[in-house]
C-alpha atoms as one frame of an Amber mdcrd trajectory, in Angstrom:
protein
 -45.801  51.918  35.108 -42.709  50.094  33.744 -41.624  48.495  30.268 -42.948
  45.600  31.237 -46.554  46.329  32.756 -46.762  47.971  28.848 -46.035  44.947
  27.218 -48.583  43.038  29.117 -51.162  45.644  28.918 -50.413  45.334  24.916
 -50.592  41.113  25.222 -53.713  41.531  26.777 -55.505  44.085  24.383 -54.066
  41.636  21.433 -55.692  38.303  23.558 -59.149  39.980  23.904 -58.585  41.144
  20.223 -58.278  37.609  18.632 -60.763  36.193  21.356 -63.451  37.996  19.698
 -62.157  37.021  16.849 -62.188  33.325  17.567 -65.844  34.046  19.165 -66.790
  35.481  15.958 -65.431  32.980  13.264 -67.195  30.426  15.601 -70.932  31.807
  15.035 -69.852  33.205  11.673 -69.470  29.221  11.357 -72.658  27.874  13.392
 -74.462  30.502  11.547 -73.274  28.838   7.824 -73.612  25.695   8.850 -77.465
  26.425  10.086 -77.634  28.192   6.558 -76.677  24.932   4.882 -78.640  22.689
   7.369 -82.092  24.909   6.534 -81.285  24.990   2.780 -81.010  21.194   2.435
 -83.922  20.429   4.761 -86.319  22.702   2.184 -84.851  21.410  -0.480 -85.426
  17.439   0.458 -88.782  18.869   1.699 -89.621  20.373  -1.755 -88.300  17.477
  -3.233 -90.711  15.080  -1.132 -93.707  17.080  -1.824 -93.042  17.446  -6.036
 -92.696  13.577  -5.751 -95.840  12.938  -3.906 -97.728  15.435  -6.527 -96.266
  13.522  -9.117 -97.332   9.584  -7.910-100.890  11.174  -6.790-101.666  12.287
 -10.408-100.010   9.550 -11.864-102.285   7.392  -9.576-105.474   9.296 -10.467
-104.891   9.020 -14.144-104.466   5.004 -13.621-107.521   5.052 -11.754-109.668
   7.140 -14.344-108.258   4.871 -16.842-108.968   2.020 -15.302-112.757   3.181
 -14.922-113.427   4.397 -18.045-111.820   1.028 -19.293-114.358  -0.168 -17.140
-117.353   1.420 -18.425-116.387   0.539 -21.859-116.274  -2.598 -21.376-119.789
  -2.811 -19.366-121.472  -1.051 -22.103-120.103  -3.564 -24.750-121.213  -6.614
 -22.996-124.738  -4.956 -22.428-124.625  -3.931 -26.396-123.630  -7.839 -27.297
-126.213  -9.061 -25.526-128.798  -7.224 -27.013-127.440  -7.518 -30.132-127.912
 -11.546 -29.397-130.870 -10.991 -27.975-132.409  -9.213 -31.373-130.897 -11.977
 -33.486-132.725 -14.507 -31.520-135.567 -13.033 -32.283-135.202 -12.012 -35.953
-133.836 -15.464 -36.612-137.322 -16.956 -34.910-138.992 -14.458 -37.354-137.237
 -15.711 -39.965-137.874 -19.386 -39.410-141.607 -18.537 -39.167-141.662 -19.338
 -35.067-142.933 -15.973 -34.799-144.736 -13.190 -36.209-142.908  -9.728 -37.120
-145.290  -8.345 -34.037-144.861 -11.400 -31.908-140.657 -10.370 -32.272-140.612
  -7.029 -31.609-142.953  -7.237 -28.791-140.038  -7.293 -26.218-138.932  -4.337
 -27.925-139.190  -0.958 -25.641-139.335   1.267 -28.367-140.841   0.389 -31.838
């Protein structure tokens, strides 16, 4: 073995040395940037399902409202037009059309 076969031998140990080096800083980097890829992909996920939550309840409460606005005004058109309906009849009462029995005959309950 000479000076020089010692120098190499050296070189080469160093080489390999900062080969596995460079071979470890590059999945030391794949790895972090799968880390960040992963993180942001739950994240907009996350972000996608609380907004969906959000528009489906904010959808059911314009339904319900919308139904119960509905309802209310269904059952104050039916109570008008009774109310016209009685008035009708009271007023024909009144006139002396009809009898007090003759106007609430119509009448479910008396």
């Amino acid at each position: 073995m000479t000076a020089g076969d010692d120098s190499s031998t050296g070189f080469l140990r160093r080489r390999r040395r900062y080969e596995k080096r460079g071979k470890s800083l590059k999945w030391s980097i794949m790895i972090l940037c799968a880390v960040v890829v992963a993180v942001t992909a739950v994240s907009i996920g996350l972000n996608a399902v609380m907004s969906i939550r959000e528009l489906s309840a904010a959808s059911y409460n314009t339904y319900e409202k919308a139904m119960l606005d509905g309802y209310k005004l269904e059952i104050r058109s039916q109570v008008q037009s009774t109310l016209s309906i009685v008035q009708g009849e009271y007023d024909k009462f009144k006139a002396g059309e009809k009898t007090e029995e003759q106007a609430l005959l119509w009448l479910p309950v008396r």
